[in-house]
Every structure is written in structure tokens, then in C-alpha cells.
JSON list of C-alpha atoms in Angstrom, two decimals:
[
{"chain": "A", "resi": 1, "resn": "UNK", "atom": "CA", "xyz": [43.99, 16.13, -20.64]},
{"chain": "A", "resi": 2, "resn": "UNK", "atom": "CA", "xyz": [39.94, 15.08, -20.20]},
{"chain": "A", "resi": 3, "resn": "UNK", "atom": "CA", "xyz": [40.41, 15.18, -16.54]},
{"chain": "A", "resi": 4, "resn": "UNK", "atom": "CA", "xyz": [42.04, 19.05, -16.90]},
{"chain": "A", "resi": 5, "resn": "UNK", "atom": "CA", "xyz": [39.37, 19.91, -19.33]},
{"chain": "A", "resi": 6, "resn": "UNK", "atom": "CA", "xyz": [36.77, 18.52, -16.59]},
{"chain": "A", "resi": 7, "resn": "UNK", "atom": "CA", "xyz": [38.05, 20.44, -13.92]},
{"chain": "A", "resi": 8, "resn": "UNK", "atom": "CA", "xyz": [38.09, 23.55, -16.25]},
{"chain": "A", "resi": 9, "resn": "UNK", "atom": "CA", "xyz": [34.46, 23.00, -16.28]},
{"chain": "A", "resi": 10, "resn": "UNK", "atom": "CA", "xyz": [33.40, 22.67, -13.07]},
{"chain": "A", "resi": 11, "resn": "UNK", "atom": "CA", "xyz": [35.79, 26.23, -12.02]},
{"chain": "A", "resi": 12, "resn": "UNK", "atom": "CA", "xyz": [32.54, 28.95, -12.64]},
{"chain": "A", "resi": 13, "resn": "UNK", "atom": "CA", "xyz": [33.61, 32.56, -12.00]},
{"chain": "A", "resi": 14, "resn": "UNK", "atom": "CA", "xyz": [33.32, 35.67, -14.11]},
{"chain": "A", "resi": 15, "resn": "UNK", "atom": "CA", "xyz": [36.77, 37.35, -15.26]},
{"chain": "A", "resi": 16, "resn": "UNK", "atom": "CA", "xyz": [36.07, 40.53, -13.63]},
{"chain": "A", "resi": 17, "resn": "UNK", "atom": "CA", "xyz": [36.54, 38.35, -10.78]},
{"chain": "A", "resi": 18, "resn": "UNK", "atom": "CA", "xyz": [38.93, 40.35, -8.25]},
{"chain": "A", "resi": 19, "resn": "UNK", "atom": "CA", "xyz": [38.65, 38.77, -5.04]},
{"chain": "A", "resi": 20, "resn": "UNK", "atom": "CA", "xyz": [37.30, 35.35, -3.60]},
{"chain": "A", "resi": 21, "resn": "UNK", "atom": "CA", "xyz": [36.36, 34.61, -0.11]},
{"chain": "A", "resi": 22, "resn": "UNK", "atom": "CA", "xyz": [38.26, 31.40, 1.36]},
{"chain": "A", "resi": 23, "resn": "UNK", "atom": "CA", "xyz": [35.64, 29.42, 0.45]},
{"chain": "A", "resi": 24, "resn": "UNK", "atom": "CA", "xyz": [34.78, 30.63, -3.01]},
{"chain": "A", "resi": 25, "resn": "UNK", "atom": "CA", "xyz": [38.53, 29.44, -3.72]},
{"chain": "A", "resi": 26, "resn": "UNK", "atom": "CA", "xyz": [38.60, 26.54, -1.90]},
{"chain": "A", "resi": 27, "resn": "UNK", "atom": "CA", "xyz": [35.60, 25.14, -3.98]},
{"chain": "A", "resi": 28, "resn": "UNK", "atom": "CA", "xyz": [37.41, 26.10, -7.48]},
{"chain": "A", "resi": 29, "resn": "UNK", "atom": "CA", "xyz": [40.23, 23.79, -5.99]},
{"chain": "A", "resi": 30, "resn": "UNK", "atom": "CA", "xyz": [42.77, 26.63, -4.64]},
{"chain": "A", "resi": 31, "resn": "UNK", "atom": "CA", "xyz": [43.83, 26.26, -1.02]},
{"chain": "A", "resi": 32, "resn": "UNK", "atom": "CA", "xyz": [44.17, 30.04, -0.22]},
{"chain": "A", "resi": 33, "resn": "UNK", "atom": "CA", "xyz": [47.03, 30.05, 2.67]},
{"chain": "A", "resi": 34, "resn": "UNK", "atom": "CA", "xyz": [49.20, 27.71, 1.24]},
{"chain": "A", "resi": 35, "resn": "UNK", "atom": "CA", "xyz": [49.01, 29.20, -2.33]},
{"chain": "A", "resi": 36, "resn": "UNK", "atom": "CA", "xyz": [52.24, 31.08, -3.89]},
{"chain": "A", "resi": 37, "resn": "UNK", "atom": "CA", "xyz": [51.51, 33.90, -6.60]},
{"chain": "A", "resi": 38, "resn": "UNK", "atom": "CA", "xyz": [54.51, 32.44, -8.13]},
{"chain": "A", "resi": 39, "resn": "UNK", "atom": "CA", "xyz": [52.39, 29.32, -8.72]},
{"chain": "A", "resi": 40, "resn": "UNK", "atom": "CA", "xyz": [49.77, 31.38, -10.49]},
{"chain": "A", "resi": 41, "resn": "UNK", "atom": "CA", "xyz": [52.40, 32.80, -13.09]},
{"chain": "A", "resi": 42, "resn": "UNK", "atom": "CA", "xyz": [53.12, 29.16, -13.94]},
{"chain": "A", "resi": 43, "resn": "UNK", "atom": "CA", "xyz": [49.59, 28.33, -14.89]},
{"chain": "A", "resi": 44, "resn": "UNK", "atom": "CA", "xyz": [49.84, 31.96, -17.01]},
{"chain": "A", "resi": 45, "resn": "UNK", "atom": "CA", "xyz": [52.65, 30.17, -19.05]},
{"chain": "A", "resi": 46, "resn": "UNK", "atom": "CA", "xyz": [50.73, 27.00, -19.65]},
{"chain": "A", "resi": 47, "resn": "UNK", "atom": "CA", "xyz": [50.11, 26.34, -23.35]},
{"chain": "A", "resi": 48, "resn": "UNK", "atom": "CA", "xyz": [47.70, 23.59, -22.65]},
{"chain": "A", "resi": 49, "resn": "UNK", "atom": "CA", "xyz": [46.04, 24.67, -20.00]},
{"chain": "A", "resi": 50, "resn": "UNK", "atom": "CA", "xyz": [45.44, 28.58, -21.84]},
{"chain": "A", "resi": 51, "resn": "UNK", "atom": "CA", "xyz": [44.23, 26.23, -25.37]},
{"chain": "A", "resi": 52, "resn": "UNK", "atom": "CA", "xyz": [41.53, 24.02, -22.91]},
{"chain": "A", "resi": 53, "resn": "UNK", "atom": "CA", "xyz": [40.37, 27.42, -21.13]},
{"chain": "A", "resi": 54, "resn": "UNK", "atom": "CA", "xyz": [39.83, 28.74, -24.51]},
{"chain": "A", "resi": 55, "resn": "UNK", "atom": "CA", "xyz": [38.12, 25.63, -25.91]},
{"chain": "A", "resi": 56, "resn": "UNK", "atom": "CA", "xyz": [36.05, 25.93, -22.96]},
{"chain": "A", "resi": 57, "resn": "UNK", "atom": "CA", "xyz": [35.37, 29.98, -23.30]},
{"chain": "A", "resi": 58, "resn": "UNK", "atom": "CA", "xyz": [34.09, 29.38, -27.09]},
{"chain": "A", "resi": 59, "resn": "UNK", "atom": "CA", "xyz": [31.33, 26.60, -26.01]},
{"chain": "A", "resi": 60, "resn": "UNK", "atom": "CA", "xyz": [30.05, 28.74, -23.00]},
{"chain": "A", "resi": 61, "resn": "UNK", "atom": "CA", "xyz": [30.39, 32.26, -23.68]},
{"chain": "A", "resi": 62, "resn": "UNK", "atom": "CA", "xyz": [28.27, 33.13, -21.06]},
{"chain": "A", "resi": 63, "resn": "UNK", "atom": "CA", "xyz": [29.99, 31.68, -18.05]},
{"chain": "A", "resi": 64, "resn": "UNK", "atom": "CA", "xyz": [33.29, 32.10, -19.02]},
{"chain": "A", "resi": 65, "resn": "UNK", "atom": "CA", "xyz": [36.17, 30.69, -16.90]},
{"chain": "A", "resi": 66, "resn": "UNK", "atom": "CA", "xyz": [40.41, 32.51, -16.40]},
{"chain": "A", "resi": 67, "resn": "UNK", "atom": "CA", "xyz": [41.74, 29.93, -14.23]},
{"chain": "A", "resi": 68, "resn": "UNK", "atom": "CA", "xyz": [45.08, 32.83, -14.00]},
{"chain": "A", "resi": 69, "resn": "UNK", "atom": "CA", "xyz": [42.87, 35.46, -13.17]},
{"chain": "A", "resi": 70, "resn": "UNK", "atom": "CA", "xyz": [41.16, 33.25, -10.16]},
{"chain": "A", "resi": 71, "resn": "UNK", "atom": "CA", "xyz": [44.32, 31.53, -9.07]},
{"chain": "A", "resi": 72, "resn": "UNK", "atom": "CA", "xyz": [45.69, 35.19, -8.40]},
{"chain": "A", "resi": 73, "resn": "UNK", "atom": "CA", "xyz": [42.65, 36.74, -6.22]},
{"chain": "A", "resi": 74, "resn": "UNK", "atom": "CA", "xyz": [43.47, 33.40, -4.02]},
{"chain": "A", "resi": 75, "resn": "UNK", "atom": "CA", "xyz": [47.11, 33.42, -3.43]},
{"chain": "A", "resi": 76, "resn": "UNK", "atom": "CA", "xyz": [49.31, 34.76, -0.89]},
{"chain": "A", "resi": 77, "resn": "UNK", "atom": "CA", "xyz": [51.83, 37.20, -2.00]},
{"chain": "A", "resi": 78, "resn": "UNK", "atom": "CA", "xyz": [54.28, 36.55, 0.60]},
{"chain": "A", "resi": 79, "resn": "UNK", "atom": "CA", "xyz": [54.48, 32.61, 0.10]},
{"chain": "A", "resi": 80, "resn": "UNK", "atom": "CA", "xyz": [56.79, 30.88, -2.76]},
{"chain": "A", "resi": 81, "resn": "UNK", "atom": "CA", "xyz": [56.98, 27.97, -4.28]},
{"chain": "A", "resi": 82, "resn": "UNK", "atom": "CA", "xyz": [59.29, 25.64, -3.06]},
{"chain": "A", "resi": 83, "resn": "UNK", "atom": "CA", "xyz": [59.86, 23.77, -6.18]},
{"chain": "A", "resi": 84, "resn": "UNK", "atom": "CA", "xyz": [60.93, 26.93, -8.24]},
{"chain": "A", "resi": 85, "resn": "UNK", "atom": "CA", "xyz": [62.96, 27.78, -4.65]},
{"chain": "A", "resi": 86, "resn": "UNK", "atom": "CA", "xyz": [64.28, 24.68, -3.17]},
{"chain": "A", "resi": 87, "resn": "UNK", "atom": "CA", "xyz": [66.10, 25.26, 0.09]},
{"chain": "A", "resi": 88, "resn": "UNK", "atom": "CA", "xyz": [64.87, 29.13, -0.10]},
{"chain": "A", "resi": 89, "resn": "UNK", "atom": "CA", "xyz": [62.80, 31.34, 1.87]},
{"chain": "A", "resi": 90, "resn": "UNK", "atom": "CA", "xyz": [61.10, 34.82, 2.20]},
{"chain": "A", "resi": 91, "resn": "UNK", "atom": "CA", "xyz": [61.72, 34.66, 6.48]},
{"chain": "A", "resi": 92, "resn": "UNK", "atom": "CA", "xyz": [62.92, 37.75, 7.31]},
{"chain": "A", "resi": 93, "resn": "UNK", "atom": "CA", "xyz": [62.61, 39.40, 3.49]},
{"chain": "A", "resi": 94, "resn": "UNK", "atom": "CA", "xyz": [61.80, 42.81, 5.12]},
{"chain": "A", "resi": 95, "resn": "UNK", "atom": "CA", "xyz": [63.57, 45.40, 7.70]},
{"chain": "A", "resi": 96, "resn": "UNK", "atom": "CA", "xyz": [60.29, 47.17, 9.30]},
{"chain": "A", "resi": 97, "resn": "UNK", "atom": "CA", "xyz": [56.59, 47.11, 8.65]},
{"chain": "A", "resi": 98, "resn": "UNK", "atom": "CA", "xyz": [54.12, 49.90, 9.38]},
{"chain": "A", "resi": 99, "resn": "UNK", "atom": "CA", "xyz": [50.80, 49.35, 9.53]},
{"chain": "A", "resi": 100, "resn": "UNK", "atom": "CA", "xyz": [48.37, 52.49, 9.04]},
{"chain": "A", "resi": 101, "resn": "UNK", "atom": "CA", "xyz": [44.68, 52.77, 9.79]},
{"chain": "A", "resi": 102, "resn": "UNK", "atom": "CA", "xyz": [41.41, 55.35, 9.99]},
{"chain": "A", "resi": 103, "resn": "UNK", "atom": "CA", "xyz": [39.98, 54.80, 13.44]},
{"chain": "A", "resi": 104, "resn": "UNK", "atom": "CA", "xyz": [36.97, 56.42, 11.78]},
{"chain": "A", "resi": 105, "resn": "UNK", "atom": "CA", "xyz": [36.23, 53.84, 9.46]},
{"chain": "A", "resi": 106, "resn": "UNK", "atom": "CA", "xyz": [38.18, 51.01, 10.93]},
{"chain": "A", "resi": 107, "resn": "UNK", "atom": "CA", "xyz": [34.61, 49.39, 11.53]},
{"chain": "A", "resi": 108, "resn": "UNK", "atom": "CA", "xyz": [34.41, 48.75, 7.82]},
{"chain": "A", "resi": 109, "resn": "UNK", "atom": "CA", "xyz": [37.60, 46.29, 8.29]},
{"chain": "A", "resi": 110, "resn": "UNK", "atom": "CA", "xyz": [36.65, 43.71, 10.43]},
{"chain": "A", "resi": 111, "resn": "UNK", "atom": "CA", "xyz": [39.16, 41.71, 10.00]},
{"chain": "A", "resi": 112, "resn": "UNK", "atom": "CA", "xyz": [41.62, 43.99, 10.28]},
{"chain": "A", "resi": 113, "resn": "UNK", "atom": "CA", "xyz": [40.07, 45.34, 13.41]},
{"chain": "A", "resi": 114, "resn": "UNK", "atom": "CA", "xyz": [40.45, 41.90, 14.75]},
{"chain": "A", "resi": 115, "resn": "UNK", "atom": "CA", "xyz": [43.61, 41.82, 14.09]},
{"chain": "A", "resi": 116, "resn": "UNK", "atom": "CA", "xyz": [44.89, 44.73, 15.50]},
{"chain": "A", "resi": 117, "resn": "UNK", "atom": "CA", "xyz": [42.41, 43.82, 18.84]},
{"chain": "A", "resi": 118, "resn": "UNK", "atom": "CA", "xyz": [43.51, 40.30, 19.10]},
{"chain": "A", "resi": 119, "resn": "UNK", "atom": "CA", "xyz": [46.65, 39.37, 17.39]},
{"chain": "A", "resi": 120, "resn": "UNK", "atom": "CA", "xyz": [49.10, 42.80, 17.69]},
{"chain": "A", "resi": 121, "resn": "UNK", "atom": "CA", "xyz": [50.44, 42.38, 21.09]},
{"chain": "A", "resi": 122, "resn": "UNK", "atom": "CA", "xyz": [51.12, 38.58, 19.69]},
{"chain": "A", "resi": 123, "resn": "UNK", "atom": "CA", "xyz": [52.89, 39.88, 17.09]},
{"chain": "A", "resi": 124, "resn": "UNK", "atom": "CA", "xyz": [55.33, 42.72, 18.83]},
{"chain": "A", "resi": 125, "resn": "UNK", "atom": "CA", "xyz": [56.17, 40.14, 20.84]},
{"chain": "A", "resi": 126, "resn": "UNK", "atom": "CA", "xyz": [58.33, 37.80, 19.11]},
{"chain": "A", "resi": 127, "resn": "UNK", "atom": "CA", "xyz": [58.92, 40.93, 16.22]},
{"chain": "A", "resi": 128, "resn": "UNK", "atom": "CA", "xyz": [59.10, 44.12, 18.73]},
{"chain": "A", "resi": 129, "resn": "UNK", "atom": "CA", "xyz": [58.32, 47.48, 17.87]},
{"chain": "A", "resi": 130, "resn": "UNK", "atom": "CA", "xyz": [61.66, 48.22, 16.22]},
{"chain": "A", "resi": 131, "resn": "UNK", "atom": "CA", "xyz": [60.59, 45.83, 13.52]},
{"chain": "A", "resi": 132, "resn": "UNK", "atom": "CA", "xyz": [56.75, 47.34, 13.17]},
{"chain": "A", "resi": 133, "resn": "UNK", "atom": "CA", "xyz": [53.90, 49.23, 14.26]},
{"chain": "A", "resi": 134, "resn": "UNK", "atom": "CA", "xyz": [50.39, 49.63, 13.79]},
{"chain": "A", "resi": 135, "resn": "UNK", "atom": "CA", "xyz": [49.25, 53.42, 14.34]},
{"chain": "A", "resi": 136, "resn": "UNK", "atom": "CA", "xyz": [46.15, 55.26, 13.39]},
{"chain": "A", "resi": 137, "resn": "UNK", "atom": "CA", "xyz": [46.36, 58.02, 10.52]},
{"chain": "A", "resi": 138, "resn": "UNK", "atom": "CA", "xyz": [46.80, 61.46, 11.26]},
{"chain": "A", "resi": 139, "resn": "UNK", "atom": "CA", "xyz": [45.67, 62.46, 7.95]},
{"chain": "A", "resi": 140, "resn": "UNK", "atom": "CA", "xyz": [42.15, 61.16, 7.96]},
{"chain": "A", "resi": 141, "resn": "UNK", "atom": "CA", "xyz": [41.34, 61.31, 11.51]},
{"chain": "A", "resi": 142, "resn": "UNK", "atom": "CA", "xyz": [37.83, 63.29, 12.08]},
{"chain": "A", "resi": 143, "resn": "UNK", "atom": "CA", "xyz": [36.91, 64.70, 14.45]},
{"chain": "A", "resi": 144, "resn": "UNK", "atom": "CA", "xyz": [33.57, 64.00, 16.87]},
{"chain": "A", "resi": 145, "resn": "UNK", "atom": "CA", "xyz": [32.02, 66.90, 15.25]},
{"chain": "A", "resi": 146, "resn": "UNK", "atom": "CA", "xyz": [32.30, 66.77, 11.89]},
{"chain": "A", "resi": 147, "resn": "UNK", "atom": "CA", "xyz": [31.53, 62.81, 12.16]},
{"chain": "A", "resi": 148, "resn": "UNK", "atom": "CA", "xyz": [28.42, 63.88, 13.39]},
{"chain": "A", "resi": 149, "resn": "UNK", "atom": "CA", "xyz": [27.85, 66.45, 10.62]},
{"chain": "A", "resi": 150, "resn": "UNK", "atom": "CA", "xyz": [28.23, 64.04, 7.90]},
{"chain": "A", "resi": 151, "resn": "UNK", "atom": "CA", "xyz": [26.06, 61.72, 9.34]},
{"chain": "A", "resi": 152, "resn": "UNK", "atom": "CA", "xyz": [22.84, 64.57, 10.13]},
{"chain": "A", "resi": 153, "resn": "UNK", "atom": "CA", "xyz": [23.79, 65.18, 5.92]},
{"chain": "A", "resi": 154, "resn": "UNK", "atom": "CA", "xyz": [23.12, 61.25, 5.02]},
{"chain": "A", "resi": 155, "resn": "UNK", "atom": "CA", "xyz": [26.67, 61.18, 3.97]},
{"chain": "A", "resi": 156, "resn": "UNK", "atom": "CA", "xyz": [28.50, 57.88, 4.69]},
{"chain": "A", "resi": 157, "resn": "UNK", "atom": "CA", "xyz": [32.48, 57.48, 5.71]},
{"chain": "A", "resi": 158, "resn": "UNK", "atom": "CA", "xyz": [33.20, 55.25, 3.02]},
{"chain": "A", "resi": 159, "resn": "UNK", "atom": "CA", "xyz": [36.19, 56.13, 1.33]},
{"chain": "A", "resi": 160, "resn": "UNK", "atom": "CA", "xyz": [37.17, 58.64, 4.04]},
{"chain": "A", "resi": 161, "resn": "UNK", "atom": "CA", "xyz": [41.44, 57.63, 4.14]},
{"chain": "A", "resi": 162, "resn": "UNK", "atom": "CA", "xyz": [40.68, 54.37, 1.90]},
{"chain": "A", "resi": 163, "resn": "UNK", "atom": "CA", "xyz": [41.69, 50.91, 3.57]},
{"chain": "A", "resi": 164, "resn": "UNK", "atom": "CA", "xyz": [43.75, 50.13, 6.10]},
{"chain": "A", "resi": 165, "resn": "UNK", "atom": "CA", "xyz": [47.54, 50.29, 4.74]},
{"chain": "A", "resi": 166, "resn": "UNK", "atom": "CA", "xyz": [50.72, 47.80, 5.10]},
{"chain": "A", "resi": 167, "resn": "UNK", "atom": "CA", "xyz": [54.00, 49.59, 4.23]},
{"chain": "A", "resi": 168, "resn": "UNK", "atom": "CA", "xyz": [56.82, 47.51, 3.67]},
{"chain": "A", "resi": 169, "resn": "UNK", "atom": "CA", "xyz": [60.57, 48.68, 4.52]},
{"chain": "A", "resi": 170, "resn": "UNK", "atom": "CA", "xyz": [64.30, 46.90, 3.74]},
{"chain": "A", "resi": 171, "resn": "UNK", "atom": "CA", "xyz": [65.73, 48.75, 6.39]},
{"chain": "A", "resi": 172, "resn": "UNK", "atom": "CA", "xyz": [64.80, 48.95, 10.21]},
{"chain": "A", "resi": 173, "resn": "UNK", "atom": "CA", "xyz": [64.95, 52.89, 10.04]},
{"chain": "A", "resi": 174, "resn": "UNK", "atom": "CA", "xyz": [65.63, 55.94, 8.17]},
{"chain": "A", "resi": 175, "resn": "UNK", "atom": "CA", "xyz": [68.81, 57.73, 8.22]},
{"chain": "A", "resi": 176, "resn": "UNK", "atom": "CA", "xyz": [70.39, 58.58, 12.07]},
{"chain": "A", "resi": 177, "resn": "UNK", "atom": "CA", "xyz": [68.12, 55.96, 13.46]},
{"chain": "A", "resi": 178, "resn": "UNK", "atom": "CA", "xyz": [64.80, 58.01, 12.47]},
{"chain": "A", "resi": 179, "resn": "UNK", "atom": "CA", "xyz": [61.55, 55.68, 12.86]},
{"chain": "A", "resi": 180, "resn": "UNK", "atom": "CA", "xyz": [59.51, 55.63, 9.71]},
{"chain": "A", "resi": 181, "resn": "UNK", "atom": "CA", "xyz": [55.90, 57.42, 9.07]},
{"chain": "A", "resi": 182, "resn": "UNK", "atom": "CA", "xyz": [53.61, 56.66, 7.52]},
{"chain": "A", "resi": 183, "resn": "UNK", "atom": "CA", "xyz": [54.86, 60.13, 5.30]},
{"chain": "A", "resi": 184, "resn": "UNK", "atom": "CA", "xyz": [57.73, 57.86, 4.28]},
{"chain": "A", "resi": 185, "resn": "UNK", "atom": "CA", "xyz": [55.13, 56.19, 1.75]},
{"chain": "A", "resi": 186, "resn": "UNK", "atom": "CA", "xyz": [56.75, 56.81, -1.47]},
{"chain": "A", "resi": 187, "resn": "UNK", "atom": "CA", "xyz": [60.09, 55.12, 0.22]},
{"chain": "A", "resi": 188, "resn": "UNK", "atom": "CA", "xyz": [58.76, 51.35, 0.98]},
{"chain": "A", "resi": 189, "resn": "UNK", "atom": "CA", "xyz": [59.35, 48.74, -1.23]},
{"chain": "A", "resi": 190, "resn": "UNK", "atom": "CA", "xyz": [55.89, 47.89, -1.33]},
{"chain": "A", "resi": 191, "resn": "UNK", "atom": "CA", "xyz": [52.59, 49.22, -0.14]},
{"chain": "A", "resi": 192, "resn": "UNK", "atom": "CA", "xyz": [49.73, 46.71, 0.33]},
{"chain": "A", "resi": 193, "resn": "UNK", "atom": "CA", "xyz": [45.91, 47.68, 0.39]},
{"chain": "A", "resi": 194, "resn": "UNK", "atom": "CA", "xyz": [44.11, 45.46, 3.35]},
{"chain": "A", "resi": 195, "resn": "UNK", "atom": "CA", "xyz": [40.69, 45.97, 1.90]},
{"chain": "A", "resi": 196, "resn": "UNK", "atom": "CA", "xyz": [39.55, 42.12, 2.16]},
{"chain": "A", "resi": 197, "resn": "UNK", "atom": "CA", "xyz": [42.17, 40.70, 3.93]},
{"chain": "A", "resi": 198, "resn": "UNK", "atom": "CA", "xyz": [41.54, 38.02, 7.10]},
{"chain": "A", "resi": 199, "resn": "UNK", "atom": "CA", "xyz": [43.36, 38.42, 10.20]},
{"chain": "A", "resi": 200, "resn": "UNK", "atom": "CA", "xyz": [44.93, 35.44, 10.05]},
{"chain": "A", "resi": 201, "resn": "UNK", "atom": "CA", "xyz": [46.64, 35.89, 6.61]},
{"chain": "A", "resi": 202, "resn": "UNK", "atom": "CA", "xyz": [48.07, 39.55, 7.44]},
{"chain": "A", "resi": 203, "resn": "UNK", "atom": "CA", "xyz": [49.76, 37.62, 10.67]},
{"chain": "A", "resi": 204, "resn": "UNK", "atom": "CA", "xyz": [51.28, 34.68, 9.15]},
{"chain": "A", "resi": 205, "resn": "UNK", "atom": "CA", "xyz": [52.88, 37.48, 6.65]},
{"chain": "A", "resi": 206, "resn": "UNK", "atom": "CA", "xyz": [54.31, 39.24, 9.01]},
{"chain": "A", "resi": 207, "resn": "UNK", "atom": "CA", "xyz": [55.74, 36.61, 11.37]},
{"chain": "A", "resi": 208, "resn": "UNK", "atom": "CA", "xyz": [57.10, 35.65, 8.23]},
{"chain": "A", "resi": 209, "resn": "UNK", "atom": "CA", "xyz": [58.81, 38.44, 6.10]},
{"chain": "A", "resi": 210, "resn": "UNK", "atom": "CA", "xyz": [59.90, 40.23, 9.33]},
{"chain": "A", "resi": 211, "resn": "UNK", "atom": "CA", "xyz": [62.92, 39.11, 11.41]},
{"chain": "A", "resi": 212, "resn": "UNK", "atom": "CA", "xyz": [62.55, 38.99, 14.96]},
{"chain": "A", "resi": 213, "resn": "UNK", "atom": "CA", "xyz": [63.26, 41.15, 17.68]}
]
């Protein structure tokens, strides 16, 4: 129990915490691409581990510690935890995945630019384009012009579309064989924000949850 409460005490992040780089987790002892959510929920349920965080909390009120909430901006949603799952896996959970983008703020998402530059064609290729695409919104695409307008008015394109999008479907196509849009939003099983996402993550996710071609 010490050597918990120690390690409680050396873990220094603010519980409006939301996201951690790779490193920023790696130093409060998470290992970010190998980390299930599922493993997170655990810690949530730990009596001991919620009575030392609060021991903790009431001695240093002003660096306050939530192991939960810091365990969660680290983990990868599409990984599980073998030892709740033995012999079980996610491969293949999903049908189709679209990914949607603004190519006028795509700059903002490095990584995901990256991505799309460097690892797509890796991707289709043992997935194919019948199990998902990466296409560029057609609802917040500006123009030349009125890029150029903003821009002579000091106005930024921050929050022009929001973040680059991953839509999630459990079946290849709509009905008669009809691809899927990215209009078909309210019909995914889940919808994923890419703000702060690396490259390498968002491809190990979907090599995994999709089936191949």
C-alpha cells in the first residue's frame, strides 16, 4: 500500500486534465499504445486506490491528482484487456470506416495530415476501399476567395468544419450496396473526434477493427 501511495505522489496533473501527449503519460507510468480504456474503468472501481487518491487530495489541495481521469486521456479506445477477454479480440469489430476532413484547415492536424500523406495508400491496401475512405468535406470546403477574405479581416480558420472526423460503420454499405457519406453521420456506431490524435495510433486502429479486403 506505501509503494501505491508513493506512486500516487509522484503522478502531478490537474483534473481538468483532458489530454496528455505520449510523453506526459508515459512519465505518470501509462504506456499510451498498449493501454485499454477497459483498464481505466478498473482503476475507477478500486476502493483502495480511490481512499489513497483522496488521502493524497486532502494533504495537497493544490496539486491535486485523478489517477481515472489521467489513465483515460492515455488509453486507446480500440484496445482491450486481455485478462477481462482471454482468447478475445476487437480484429475486425467494424464493417466500413470513413474518414472526413477540411482541406482548409487540415494544416491544423498534423498528424492527421501525415497520416493521410504517408500511411493511407498503406492502409487501402491490405483493407481496400470497400472497407474505408478518407475524403475531404463538402460541407466546409472554402473557397480561394473567401479564404482570402477572412484572412484581409484578421479572422482565423479555426473552428471552420471542427476536426478531422472517423465514422465508424457495422456494415460494409447501406441498403442496395449504397457507399456511405459522410451525411450518413447519425447512422455509425460511433463517431470519433481526431483533434490530438498521432498518426500512428489512428493506423494501428484501423488495421485493427477493420477486416481486410
Amino acid at each position: 500500500m506505501n509503494v501505491l501511495l508513493l506512486s500516487l505522489a509522484t503522478i502531478v496533473g490537474s483534473t481538468e486534465a483532458t489530454s496528455f501527449t505520449e510523453k506526459a503519460c508515459l512519465e505518470r507510468g501509462f504506456d499510451p499504445p498498449n493501454l485499454s480504456c477497459e483498464t481505466c474503468r478498473l482503476l475507477e472501481e478500486s476502493a483502495t486506490l480511490q481512499s489513497l487518491q483522496s488521502k493524497h487530495n486532502s494533504h495537497n489541495q493544490y496539486d491535486p491528482i485523478d489517477i481515472v481521469a489521467e489513465c483515460h486521456s492515455c488509453c486507446q479506445s480500440h484496445k482491450f484487456n486481455p485478462t477481462l477477454h482471454p482468447g478475445s479480440s476487437l480484429r475486425g469489430k467494424y464493417r466500413f470506416a470513413l474518414l472526413t476532413y477540411n482541406k482548409n484547415t487540415l494544416d491544423q492536424y498534423g498528424e492527421i495530415k501525415d497520416f493521410i500523406e504517408r500511411d493511407l495508400d498503406d492502409v487501402l491496401s491490405f483493407k481496400g476501399d470497400t472497407r474505408f475512405q478518407a475524403m475531404a468535406s463538402e460541407k466546409s470546403t472554402l473557397d480561394a476567395d473567401t479564404m482570402r477574405m477572412l484572412m484581409m479581416m484578421g479572422g482565423g480558420l479555426q473552428g471552420l468544419g471542427g476536426p478531422p472526423k472517423l465514422m465508424l460503420f457495422d456494415n460494409q454499405t447501406k441498403g442496395k450496396g449504397e457507399a456511405w457519406s459522410e451525411e450518413d453521420e447519425s447512422e455509425a456506431v460511433e463517431v470519433i473526434k481526431l483533434k490530438g490524435w498521432k498518426r500512428e495510433d489512428l493506423k494501428d486502429m484501423l488495421l485493427t477493427l477493420l477486416p481486410n479486403a
